[in-house]
mmCIF file of C-alpha atoms and ligand atoms in Angstrom:
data_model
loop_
_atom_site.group_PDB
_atom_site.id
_atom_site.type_symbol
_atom_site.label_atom_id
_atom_site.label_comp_id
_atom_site.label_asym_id
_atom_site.label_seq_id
_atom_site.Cartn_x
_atom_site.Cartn_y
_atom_site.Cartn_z
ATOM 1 C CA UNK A 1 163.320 110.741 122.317
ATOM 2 C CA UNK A 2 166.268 111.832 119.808
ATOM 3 C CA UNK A 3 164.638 113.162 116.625
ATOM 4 C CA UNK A 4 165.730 110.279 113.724
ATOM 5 C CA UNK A 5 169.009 111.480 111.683
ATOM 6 C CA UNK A 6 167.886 113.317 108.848
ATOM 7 C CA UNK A 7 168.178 111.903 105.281
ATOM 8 C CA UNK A 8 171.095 112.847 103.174
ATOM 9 C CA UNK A 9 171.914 111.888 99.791
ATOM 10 C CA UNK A 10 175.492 112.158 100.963
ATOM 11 C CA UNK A 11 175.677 108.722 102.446
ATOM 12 C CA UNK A 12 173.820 107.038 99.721
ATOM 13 C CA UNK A 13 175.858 108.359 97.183
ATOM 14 C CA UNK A 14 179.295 106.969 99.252
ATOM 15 C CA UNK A 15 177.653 103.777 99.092
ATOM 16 C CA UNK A 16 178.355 103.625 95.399
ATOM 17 C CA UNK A 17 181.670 104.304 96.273
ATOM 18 C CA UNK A 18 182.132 101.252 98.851
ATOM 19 C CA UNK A 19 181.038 99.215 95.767
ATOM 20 C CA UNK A 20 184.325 98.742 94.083
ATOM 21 C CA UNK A 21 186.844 96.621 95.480
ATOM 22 C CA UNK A 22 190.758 96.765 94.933
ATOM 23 C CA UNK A 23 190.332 94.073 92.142
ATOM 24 C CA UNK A 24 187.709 96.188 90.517
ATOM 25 C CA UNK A 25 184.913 93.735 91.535
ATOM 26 C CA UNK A 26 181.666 95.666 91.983
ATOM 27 C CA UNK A 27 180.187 94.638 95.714
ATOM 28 C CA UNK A 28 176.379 93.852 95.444
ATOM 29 C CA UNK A 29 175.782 94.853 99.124
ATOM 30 C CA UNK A 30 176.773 98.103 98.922
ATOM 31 C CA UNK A 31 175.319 98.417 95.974
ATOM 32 C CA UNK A 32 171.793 97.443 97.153
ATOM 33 C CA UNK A 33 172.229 99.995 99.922
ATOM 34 C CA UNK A 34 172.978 102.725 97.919
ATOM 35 C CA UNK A 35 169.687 101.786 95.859
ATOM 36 C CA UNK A 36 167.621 101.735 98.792
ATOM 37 C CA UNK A 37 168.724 105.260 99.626
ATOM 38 C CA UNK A 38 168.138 106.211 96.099
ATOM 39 C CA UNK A 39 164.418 105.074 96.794
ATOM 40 C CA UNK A 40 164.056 106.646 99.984
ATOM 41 C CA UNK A 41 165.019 109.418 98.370
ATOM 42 C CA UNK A 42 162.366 109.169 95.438
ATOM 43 C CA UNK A 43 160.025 108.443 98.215
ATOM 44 C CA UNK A 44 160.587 111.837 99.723
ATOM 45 C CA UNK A 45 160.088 113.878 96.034
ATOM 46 C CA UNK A 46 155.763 112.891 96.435
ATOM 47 C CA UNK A 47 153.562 110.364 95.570
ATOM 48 C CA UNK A 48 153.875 111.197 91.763
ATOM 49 C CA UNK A 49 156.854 108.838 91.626
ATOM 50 C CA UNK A 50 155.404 105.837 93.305
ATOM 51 C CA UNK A 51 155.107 104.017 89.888
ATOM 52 C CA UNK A 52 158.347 104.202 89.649
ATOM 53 C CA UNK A 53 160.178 103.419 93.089
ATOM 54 C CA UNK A 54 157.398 100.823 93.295
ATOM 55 C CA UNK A 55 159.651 98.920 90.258
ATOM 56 C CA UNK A 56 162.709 99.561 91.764
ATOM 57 C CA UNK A 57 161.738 98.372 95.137
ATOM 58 C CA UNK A 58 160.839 95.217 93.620
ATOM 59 C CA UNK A 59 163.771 94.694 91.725
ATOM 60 C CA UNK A 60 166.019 95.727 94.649
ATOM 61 C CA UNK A 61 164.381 93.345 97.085
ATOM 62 C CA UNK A 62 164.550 90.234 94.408
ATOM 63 C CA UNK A 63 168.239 91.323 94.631
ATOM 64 C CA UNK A 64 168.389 91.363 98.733
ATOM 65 C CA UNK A 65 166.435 88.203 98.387
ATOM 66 C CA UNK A 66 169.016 86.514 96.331
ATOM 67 C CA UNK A 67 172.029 88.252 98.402
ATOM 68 C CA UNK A 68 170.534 86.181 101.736
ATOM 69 C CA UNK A 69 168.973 82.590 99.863
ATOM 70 C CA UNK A 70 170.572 79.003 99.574
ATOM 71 C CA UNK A 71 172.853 80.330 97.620
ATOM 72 C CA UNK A 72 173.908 83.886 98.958
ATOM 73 C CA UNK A 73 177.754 82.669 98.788
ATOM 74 C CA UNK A 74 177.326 83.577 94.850
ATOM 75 C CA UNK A 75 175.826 86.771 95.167
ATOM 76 C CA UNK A 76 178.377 88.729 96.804
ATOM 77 C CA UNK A 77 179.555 91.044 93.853
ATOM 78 C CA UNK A 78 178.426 90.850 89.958
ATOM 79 C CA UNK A 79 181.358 88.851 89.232
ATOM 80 C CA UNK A 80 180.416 85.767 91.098
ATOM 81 C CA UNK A 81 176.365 86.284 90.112
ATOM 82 C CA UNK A 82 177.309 86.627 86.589
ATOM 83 C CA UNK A 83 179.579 83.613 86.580
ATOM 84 C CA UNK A 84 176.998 81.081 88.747
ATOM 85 C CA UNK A 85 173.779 81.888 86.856
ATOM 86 C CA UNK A 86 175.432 81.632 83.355
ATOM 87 C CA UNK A 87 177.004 78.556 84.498
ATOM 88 C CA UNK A 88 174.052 77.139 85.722
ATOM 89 C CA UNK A 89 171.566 77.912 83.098
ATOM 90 C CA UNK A 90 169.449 80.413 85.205
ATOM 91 C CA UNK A 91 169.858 83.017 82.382
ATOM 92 C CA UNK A 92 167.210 83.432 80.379
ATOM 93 C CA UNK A 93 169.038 84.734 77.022
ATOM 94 C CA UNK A 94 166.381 85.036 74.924
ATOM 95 C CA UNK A 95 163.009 85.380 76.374
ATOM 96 C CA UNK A 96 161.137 85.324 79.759
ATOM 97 C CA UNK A 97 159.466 81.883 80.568
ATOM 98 C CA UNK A 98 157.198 81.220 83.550
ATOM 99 C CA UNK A 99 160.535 81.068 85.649
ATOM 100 C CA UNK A 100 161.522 82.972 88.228
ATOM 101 C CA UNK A 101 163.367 86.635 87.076
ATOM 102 C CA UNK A 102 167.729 85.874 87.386
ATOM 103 C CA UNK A 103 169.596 88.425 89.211
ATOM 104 C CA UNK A 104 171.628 89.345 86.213
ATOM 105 C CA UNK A 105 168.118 90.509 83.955
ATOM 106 C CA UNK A 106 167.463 92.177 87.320
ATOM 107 C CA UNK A 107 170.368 94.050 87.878
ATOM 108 C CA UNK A 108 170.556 95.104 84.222
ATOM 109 C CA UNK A 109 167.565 97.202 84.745
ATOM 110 C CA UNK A 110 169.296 98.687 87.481
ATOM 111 C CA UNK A 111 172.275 98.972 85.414
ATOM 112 C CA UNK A 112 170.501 101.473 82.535
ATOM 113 C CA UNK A 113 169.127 103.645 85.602
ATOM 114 C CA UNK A 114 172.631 104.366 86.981
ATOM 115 C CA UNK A 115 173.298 105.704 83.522
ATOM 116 C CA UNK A 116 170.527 107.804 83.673
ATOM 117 C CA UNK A 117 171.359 108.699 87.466
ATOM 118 C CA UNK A 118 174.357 109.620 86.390
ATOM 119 C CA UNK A 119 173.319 111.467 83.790
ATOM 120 C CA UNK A 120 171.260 113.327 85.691
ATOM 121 C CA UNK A 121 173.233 114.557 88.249
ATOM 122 C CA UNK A 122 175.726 115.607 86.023
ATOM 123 C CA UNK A 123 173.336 118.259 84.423
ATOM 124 C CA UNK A 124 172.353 119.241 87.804
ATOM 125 C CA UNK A 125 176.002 119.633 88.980
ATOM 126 C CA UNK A 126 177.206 121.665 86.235
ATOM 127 C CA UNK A 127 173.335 123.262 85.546
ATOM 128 C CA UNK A 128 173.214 127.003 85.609
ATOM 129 C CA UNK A 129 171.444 128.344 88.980
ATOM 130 C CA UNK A 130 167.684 128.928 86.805
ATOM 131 C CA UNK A 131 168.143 125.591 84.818
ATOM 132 C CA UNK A 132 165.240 123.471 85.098
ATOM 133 C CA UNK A 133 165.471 119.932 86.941
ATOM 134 C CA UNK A 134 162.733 118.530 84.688
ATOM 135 C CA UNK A 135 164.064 119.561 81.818
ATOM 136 C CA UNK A 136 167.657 117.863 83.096
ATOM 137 C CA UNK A 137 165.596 114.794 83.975
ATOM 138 C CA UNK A 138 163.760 114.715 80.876
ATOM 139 C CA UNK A 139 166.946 115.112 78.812
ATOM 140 C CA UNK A 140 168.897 112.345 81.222
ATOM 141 C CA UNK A 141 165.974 110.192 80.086
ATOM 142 C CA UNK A 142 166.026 110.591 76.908
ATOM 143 C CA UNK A 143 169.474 109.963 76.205
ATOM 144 C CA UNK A 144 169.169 106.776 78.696
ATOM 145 C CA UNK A 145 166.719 104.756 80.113
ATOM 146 C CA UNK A 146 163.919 106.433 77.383
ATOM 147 C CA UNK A 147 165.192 103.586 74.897
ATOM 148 C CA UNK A 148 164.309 100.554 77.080
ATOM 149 C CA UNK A 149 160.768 101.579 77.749
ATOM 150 C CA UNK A 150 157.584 101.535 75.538
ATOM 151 C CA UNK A 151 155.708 104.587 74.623
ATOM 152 C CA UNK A 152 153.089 104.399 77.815
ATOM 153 C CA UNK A 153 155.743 104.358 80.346
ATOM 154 C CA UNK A 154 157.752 106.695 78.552
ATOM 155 C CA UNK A 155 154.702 109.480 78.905
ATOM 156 C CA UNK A 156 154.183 108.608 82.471
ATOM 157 C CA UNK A 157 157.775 108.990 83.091
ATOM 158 C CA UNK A 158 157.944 112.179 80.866
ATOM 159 C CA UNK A 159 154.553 113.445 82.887
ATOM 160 C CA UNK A 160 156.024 112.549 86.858
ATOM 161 C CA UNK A 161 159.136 114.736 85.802
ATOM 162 C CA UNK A 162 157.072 117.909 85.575
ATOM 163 C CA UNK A 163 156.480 117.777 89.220
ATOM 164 C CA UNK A 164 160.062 118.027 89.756
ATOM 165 C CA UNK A 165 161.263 121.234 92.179
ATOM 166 C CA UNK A 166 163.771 124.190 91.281
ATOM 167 C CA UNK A 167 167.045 122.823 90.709
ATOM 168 C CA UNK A 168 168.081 125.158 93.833
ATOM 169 C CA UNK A 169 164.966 123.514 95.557
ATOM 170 C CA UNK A 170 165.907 120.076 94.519
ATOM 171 C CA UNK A 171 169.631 120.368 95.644
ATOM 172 C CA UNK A 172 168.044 121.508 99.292
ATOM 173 C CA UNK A 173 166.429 117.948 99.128
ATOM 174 C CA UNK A 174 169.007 116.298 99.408
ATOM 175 C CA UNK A 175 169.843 116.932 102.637
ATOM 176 C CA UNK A 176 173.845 118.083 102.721
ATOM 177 C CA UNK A 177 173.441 121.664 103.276
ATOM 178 C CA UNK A 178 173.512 124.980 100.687
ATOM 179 C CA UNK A 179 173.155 124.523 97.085
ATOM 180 C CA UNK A 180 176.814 125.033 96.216
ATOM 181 C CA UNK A 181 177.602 122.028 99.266
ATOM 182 C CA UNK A 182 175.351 119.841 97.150
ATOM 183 C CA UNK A 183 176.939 120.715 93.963
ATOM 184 C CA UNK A 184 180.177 119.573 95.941
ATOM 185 C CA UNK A 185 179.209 116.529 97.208
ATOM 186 C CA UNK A 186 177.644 115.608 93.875
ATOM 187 C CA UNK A 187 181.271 116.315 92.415
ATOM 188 C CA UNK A 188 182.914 114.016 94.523
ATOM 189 C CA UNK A 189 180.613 111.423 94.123
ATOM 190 C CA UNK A 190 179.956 111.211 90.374
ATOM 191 C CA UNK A 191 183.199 109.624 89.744
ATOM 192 C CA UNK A 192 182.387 106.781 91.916
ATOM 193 C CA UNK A 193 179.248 105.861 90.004
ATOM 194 C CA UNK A 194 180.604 106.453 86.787
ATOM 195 C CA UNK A 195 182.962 104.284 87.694
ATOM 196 C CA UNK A 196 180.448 101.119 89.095
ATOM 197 C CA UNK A 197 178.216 101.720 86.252
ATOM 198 C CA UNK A 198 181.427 101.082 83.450
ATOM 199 C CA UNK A 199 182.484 98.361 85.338
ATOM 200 C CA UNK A 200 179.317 96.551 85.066
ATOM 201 C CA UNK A 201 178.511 97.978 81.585
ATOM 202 C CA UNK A 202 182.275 95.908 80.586
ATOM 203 C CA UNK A 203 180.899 92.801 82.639
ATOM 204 C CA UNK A 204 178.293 92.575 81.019
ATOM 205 C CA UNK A 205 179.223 93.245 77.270
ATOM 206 C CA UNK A 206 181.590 91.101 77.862
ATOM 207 C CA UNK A 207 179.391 87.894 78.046
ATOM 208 C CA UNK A 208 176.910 89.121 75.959
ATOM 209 C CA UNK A 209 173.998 90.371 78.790
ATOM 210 C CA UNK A 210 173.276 93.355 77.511
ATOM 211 C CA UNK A 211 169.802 92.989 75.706
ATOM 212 C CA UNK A 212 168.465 90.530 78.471
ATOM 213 C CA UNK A 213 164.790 90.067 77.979
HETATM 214 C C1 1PZ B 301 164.258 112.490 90.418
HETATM 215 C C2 1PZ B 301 163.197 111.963 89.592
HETATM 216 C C3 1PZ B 301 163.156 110.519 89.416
HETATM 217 C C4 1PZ B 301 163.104 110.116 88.017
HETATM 218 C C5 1PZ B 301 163.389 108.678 87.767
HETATM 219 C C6 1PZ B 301 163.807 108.433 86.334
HETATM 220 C C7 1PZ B 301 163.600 107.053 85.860
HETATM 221 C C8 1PZ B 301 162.278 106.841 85.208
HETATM 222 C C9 1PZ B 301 161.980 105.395 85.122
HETATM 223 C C10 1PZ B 301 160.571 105.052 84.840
HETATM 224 C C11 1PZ B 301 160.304 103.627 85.246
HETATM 225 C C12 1PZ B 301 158.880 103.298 85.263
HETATM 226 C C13 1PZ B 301 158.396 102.061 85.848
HETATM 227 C C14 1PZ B 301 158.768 100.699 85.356
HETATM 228 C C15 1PZ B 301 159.534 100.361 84.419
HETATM 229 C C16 1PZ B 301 159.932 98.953 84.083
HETATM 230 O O1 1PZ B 301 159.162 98.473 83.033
HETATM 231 C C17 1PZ B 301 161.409 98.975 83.720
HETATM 232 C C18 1PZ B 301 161.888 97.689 83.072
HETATM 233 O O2 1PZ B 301 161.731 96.608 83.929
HETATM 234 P P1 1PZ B 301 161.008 95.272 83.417
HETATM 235 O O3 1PZ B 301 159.606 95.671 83.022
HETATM 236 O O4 1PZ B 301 161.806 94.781 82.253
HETATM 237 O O5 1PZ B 301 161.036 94.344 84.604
HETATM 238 N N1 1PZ B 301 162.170 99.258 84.913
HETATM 239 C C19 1PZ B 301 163.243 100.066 84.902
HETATM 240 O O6 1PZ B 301 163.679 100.568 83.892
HETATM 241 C C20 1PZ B 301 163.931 100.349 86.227
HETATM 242 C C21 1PZ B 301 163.622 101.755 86.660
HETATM 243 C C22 1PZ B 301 164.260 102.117 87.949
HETATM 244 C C23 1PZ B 301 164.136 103.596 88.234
HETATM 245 C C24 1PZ B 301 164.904 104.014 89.416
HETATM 246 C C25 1PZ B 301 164.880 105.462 89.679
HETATM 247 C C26 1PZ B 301 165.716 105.868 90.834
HETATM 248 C C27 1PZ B 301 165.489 107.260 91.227
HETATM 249 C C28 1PZ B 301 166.520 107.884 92.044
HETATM 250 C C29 1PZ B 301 166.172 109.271 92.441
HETATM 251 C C30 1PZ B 301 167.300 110.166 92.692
#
């Protein structure tokens, strides 16, 4: 029996990078995918983290759920979701009622972790060889998704992080070779998510969905 393909972060960083489309639309199956790899990946880091790929799973399969209901036609890229659940009132602007969560509150949370994401492999990319991953991930954190989060998930958070490997270990994790091939990969995909993460940062600015509850 052939031995499954190994995991590489390679793939589910070029996910990101199918996201866009020509008229700068940002593709939420793609996008989906490349979050599933990013919890995969989690996955493989130890149990420590299970808190929080547990809340990402969930809000990645509310999205998947959405992308294949009654109304999937909507949900192809943020655009179109954006545009039918403002139009139709599914938006809770304000506060969270008894109904059901909209994609756009959903996706927001995803949203702030790209930053972070982004953030983070940045330090690691340009890190010096000793530099320590938590201390990258702490300071990613911080300056991210740290501002979204009350004080008890902000320890937790701060607490997983210390069980983070070497930054040479960490780069071995994900799967695409030596350290210095990881650092290249991570170079050629950075751009990519930078660039999904300020289109949907303009999107949603733009009609006010920033500080969904
Ligand atoms: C490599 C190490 C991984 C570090 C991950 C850094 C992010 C820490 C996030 C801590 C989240 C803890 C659990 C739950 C939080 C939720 O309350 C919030 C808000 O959602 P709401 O309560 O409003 O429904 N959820 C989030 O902020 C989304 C967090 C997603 C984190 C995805 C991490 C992806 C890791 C990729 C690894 C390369």
């Amino acid at each position: 029996m052939a031995a499954p393909a190994a995991f590489s972060l390679r793939e589910v960083l070029s996910a990101f990078e199918a996201c866009v489309t020509e008229q700068r639309e940002v593709l939420l199956g793609p996008y989906l995918c490349g979050w599933r790899g990013l919890i995969r990946f989690l996955h493989s880091l130890g149990a420590v983290f299970s808190f929080i790929s547990k809340d990402a799973e969930a809000k990645v399969q509310l999205m998947e759920g959405l992308c294949c209901g009654e109304h999937r036609e909507r949900y192809v890229s943020l655009q179109s979701m954006v545009r039918y659940e403002l139009d139709s009132g599914l938006v809770e602007l304000h506060r969270r009622s008894g109904r059901p969560d909209s994609g756009c509150r959903t996706v927001l949370r995803l949203h702030r972790a790209l930053r972070w994401l982004q953030l983070f492999l940045e330090g690691l990319r340009t890190g010096g060889e000793h530099s320590r991953t938590s201390a990258i991930c702490t300071d990613s954190y911080n300056a991210s998704l740290a501002a979204f989060h009350p004080w008890v998930i902000r320890k937790a958070a701060t607490m997983a992080f210390c069980a983070l490997p070497s930054r040479d270990a960490f780069l071995r994790t994900m799967n695409v070779g030596s350290a210095e091939d990881a650092v290249a990969v991570l170079g050629e995909a950075l751009p990519h998510i930078s660039d999904v993460y300020s289109i949907t940062q303009e999107l949603f600015a733009q009609h006010r969905l920033l500080d969904l509850p």
